[in-house]
GROMACS .gro file of N, CA and C in nm:
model
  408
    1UNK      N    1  11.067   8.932   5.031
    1UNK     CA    2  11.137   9.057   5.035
    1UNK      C    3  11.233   9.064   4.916
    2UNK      N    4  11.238   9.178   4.828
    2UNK     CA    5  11.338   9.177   4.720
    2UNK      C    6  11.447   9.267   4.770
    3UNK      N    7  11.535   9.234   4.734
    3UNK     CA    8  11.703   9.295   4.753
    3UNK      C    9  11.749   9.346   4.629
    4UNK      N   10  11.810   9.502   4.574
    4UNK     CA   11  11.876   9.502   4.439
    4UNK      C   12  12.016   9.450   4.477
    5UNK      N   13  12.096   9.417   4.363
    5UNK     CA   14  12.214   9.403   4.399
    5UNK      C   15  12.313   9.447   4.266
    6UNK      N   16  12.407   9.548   4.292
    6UNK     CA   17  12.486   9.605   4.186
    6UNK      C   18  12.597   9.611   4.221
    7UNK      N   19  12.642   9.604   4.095
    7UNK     CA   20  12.798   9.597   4.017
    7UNK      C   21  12.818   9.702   3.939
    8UNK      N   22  12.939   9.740   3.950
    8UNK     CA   23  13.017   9.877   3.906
    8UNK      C   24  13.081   9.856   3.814
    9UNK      N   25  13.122   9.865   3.666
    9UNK     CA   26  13.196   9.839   3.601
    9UNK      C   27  13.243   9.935   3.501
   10UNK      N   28  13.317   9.954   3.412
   10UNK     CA   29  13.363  10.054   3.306
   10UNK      C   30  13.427  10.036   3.185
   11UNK      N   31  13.448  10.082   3.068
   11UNK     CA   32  13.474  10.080   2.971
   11UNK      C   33  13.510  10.204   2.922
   12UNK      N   34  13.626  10.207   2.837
   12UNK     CA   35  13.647  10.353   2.747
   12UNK      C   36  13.662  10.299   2.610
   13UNK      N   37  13.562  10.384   2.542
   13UNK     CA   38  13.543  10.407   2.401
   13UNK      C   39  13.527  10.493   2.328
   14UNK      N   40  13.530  10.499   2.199
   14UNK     CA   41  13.513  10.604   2.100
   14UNK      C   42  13.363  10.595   2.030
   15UNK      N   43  13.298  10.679   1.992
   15UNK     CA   44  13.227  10.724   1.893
   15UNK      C   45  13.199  10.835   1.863
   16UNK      N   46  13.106  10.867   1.741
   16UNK     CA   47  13.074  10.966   1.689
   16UNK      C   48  12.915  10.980   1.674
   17UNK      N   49  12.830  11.096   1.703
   17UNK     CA   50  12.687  11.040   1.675
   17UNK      C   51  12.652  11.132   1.556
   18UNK      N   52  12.595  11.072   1.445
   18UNK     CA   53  12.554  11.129   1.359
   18UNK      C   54  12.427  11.010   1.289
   19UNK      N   55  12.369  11.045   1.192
   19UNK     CA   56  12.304  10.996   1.105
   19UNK      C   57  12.350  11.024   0.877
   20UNK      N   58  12.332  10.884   0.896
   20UNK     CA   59  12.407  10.890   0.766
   20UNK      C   60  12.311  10.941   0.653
   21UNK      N   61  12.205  10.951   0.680
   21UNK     CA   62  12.141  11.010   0.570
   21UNK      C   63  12.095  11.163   0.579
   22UNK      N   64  12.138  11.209   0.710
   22UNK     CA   65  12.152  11.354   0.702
   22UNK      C   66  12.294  11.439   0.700
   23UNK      N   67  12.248  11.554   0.622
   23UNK     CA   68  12.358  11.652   0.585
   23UNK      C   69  12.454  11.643   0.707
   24UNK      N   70  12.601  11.679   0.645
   24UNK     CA   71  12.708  11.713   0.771
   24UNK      C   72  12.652  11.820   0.811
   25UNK      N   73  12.588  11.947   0.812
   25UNK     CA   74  12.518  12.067   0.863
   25UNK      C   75  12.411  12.002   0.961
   26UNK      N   76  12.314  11.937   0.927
   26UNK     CA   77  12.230  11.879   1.039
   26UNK      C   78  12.280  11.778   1.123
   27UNK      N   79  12.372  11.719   1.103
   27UNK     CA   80  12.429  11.626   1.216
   27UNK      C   81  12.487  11.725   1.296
   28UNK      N   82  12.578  11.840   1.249
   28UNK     CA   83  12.651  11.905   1.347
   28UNK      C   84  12.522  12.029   1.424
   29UNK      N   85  12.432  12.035   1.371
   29UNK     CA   86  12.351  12.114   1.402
   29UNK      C   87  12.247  12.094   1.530
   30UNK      N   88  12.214  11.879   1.518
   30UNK     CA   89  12.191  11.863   1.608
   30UNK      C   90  12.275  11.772   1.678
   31UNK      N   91  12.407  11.712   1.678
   31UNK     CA   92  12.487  11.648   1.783
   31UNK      C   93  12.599  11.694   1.790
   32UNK      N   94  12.599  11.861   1.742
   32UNK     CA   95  12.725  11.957   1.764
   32UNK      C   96  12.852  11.904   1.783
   33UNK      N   97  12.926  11.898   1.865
   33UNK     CA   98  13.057  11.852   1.825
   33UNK      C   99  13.109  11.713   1.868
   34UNK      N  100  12.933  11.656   1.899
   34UNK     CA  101  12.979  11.458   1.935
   34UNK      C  102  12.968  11.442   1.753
   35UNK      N  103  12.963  11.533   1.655
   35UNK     CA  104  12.912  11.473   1.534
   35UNK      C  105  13.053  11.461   1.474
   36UNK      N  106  13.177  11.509   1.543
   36UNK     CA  107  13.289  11.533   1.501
   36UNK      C  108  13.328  11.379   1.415
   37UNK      N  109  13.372  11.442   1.283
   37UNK     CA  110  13.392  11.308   1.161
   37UNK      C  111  13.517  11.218   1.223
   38UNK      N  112  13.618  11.271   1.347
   38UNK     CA  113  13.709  11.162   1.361
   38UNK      C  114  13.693  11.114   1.455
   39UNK      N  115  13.573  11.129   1.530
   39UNK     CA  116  13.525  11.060   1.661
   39UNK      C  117  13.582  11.125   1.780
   40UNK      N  118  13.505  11.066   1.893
   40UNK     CA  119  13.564  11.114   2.031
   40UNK      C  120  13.576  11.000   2.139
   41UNK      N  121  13.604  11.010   2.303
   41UNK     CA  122  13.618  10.933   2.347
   41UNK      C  123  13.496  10.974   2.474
   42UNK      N  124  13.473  10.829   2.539
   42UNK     CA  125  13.389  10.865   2.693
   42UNK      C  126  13.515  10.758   2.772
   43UNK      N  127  13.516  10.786   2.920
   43UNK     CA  128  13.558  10.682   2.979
   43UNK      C  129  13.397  10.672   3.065
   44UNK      N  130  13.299  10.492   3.007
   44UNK     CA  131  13.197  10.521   3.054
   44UNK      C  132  13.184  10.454   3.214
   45UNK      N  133  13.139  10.455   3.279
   45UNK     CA  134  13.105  10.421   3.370
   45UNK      C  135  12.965  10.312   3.385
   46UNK      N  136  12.966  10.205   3.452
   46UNK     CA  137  12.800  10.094   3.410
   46UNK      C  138  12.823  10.014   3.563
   47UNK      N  139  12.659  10.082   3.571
   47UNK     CA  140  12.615   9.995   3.691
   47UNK      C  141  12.499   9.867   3.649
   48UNK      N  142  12.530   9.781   3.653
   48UNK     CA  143  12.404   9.689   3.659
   48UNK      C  144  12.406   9.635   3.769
   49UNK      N  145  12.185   9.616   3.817
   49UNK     CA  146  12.158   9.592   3.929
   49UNK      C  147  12.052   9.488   3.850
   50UNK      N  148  12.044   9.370   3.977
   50UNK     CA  149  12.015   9.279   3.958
   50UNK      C  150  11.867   9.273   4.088
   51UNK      N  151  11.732   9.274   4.076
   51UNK     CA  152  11.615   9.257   4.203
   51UNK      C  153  11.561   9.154   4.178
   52UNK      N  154  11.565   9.082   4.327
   52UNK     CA  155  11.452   8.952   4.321
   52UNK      C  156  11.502   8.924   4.427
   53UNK      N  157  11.413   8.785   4.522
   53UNK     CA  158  11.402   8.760   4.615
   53UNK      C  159  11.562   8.702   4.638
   54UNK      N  160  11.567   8.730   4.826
   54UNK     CA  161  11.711   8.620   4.798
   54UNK      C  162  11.649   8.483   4.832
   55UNK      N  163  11.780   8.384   4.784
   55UNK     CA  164  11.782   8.232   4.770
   55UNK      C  165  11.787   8.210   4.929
   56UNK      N  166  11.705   8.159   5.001
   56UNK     CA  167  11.704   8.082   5.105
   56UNK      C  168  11.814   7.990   5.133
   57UNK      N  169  11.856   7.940   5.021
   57UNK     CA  170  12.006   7.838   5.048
   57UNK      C  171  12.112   7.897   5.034
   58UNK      N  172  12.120   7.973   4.925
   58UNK     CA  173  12.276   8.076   4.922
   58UNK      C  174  12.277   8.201   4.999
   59UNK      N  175  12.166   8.269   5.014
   59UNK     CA  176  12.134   8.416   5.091
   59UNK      C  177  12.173   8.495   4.985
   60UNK      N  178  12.207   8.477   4.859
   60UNK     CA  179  12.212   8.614   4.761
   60UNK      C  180  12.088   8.619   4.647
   61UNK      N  181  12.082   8.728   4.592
   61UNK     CA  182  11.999   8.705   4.466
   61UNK      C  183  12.095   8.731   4.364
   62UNK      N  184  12.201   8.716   4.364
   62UNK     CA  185  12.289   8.677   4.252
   62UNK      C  186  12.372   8.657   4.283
   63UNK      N  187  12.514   8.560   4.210
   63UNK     CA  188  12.612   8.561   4.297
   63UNK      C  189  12.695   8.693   4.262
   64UNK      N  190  12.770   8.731   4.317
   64UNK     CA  191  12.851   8.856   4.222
   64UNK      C  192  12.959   8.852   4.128
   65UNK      N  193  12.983   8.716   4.178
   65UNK     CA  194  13.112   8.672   4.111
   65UNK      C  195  13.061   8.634   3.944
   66UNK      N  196  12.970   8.596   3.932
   66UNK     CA  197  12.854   8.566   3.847
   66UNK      C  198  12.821   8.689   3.763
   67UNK      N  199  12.783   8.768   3.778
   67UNK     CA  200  12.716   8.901   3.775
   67UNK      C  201  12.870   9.004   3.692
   68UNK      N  202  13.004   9.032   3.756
   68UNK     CA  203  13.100   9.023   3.744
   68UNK      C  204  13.131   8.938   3.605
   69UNK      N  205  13.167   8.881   3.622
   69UNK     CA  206  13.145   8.742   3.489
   69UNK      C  207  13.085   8.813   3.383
   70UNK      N  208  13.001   8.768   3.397
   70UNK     CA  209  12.854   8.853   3.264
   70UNK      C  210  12.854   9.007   3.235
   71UNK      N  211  12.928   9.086   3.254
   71UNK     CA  212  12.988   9.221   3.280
   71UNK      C  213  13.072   9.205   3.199
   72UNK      N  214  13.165   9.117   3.237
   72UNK     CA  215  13.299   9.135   3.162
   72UNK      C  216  13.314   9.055   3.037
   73UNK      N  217  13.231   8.996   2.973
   73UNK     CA  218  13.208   8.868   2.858
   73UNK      C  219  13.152   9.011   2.769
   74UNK      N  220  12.980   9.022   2.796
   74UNK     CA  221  12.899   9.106   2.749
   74UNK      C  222  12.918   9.255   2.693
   75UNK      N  223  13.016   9.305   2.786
   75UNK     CA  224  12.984   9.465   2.816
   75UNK      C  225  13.176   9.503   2.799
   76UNK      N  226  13.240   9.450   2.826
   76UNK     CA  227  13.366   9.546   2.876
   76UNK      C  228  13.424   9.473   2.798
   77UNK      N  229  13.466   9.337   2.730
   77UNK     CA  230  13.534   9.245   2.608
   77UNK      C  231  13.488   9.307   2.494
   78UNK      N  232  13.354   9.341   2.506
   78UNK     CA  233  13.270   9.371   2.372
   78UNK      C  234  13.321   9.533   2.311
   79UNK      N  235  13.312   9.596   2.416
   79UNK     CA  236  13.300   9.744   2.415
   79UNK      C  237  13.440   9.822   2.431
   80UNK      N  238  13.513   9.750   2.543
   80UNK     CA  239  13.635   9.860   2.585
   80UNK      C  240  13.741   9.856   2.486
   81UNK      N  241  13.815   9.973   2.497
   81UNK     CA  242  13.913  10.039   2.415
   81UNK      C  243  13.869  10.010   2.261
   82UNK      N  244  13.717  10.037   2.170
   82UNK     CA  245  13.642  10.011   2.041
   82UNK      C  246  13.629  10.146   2.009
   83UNK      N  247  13.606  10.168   1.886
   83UNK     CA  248  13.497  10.266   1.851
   83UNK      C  249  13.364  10.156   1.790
   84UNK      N  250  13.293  10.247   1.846
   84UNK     CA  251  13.179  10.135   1.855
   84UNK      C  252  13.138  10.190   1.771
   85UNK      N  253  13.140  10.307   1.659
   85UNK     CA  254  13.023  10.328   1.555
   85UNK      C  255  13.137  10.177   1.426
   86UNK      N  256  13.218  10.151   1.475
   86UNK     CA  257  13.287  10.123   1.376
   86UNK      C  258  13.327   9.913   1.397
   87UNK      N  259  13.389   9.918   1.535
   87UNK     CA  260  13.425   9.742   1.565
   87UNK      C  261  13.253   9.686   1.638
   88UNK      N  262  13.188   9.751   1.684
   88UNK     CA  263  13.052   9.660   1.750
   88UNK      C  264  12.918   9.683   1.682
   89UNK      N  265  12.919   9.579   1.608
   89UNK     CA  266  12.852   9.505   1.515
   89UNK      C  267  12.706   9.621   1.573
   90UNK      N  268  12.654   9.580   1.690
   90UNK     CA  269  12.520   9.640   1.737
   90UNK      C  270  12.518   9.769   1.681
   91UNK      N  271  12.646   9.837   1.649
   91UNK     CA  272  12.621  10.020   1.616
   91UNK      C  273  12.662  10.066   1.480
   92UNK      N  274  12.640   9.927   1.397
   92UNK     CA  275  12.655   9.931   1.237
   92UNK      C  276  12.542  10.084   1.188
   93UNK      N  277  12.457  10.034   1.254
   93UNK     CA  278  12.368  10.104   1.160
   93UNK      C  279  12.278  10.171   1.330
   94UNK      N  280  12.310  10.164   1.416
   94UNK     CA  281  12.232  10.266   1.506
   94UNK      C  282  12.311  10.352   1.581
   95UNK      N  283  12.264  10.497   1.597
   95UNK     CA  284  12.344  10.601   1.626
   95UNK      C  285  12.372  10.540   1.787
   96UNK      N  286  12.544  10.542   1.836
   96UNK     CA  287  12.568  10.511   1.995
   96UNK      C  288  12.589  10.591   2.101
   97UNK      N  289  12.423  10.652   2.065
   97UNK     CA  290  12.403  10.791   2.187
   97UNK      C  291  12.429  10.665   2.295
   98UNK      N  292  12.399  10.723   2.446
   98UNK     CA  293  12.402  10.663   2.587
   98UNK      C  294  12.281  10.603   2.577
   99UNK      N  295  12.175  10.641   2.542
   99UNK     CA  296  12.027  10.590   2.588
   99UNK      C  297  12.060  10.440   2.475
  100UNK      N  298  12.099  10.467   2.309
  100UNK     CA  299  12.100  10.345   2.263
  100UNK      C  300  12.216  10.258   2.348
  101UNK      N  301  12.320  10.302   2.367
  101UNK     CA  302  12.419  10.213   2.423
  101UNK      C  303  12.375  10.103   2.577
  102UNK      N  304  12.281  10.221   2.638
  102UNK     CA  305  12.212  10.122   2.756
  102UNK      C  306  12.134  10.022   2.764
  103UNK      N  307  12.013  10.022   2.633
  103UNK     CA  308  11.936   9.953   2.573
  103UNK      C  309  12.060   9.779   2.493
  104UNK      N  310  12.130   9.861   2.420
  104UNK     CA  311  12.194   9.708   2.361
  104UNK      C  312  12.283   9.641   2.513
  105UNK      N  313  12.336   9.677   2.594
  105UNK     CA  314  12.395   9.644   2.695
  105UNK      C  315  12.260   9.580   2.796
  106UNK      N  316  12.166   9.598   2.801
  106UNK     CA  317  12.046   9.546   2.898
  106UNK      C  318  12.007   9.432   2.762
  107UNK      N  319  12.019   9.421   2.659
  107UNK     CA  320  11.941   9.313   2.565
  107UNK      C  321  12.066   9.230   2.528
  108UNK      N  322  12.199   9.220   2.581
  108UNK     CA  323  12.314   9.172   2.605
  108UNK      C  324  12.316   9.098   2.705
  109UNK      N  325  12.286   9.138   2.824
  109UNK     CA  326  12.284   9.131   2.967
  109UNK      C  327  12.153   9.021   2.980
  110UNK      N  328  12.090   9.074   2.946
  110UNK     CA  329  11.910   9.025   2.998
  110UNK      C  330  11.876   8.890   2.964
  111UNK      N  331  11.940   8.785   2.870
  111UNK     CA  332  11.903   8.686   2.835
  111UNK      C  333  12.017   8.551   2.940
  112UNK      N  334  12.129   8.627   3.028
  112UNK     CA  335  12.232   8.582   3.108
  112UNK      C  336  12.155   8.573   3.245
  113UNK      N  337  12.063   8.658   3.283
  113UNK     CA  338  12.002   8.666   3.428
  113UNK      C  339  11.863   8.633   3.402
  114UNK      N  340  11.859   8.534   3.533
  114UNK     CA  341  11.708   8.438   3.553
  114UNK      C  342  11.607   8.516   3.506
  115UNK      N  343  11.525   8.449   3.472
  115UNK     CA  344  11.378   8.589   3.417
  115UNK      C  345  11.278   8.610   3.569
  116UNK      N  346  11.329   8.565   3.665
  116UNK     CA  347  11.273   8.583   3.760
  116UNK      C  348  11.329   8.705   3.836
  117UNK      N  349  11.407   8.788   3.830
  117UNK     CA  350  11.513   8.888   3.863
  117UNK      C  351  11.486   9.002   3.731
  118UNK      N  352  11.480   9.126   3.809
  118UNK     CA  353  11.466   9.249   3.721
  118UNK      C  354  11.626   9.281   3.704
  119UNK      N  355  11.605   9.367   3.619
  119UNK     CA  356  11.772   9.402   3.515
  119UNK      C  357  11.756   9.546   3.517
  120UNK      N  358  11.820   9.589   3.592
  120UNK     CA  359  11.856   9.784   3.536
  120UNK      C  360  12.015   9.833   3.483
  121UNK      N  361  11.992   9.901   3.402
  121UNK     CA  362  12.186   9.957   3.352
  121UNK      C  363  12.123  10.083   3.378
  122UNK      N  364  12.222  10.131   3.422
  122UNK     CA  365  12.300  10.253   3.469
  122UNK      C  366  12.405  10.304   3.420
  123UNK      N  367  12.395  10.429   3.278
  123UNK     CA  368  12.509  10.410   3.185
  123UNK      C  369  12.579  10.569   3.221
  124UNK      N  370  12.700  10.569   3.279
  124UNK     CA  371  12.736  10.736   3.338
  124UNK      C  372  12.872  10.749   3.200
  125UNK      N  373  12.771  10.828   3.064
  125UNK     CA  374  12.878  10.873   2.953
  125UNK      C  375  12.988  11.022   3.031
  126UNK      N  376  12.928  11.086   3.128
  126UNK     CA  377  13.018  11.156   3.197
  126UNK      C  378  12.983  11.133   3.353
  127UNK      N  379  13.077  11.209   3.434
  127UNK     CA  380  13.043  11.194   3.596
  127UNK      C  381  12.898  11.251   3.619
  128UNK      N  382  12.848  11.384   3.500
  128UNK     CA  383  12.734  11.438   3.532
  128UNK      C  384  12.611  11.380   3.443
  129UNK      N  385  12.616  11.309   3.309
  129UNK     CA  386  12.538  11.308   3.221
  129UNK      C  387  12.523  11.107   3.248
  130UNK      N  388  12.406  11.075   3.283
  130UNK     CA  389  12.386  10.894   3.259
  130UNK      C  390  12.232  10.892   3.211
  131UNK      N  391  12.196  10.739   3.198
  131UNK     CA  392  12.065  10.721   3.160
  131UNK      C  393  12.117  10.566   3.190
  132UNK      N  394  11.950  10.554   3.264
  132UNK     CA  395  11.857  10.412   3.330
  132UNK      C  396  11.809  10.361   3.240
  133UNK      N  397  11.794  10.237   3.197
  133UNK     CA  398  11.713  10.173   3.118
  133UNK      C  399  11.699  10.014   3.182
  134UNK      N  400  11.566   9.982   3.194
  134UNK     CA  401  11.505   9.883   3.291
  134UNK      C  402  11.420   9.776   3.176
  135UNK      N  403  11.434   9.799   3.050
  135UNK     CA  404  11.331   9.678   2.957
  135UNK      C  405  11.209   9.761   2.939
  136UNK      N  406  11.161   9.837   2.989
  136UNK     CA  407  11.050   9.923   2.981
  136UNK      C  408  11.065  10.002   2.854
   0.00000   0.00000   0.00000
């Protein structure tokens, strides 16, 4: 029987999304006013869930305290109070829409949890706007 098991965590940061080899007219044209040149802020919201069988000896499939841990090393040391087009190395050179930001946070994450256990992030850039990314 598999069990997910998730953790709630958060971070607030700055960026800006643009592309450097297109015009200030087409950046603002297509990332309208996230293209703003002095940046903006999200307070983001991150769920990671952890599936696989539970341990017969401990009864969890992760510990949380564990899970917690690897959250806060990976994801919230790395990320909170940054502008990430600017202090995190990962967004030198790639635009830090939500969908990329979920992707480097799961390839952050993913090499910390057993390969026997699936990995999902859950990235909420507002209360209404998130994106899933599972390794797929």
């Amino acid at each position: 029987m598999k069990v997910t098991v998730s953790r709630k965590g958060h971070f607030n940061a700055a960026h800006r999304l643009y592309r450097k080899d297109w015009s200030d007219e087409k950046n603002e044209l297509v990332f309208d006013k996230c293209s703003n040149p002095n940046f903006h802020g999200h307070n983001y919201e991150l769920i990671v869930s952890v599936t696989g069988e539970i341990d017969q000896e401990t009864g969890y499939v992760i510990d949380i305290k564990t899970l917690k841990d690897i959250m806060k090393e990976e994801v919230e040391d790395a990320f909170d109070h940054k502008n990430l087009n600017i202090e995190v190395p990962e967004f030198k050179e790639l635009n830090p829409t939500a969908e990329n930001i979920s992707v480097i946070i799961y390839n952050k994450i993913r090499p910390r949890i057993k390969s026997s256990l699936d990995l999902e992030i859950t990235l909420f850039e507002t209360p209404r706007n998130f994106v899933t990314y599972s390794g797929k």
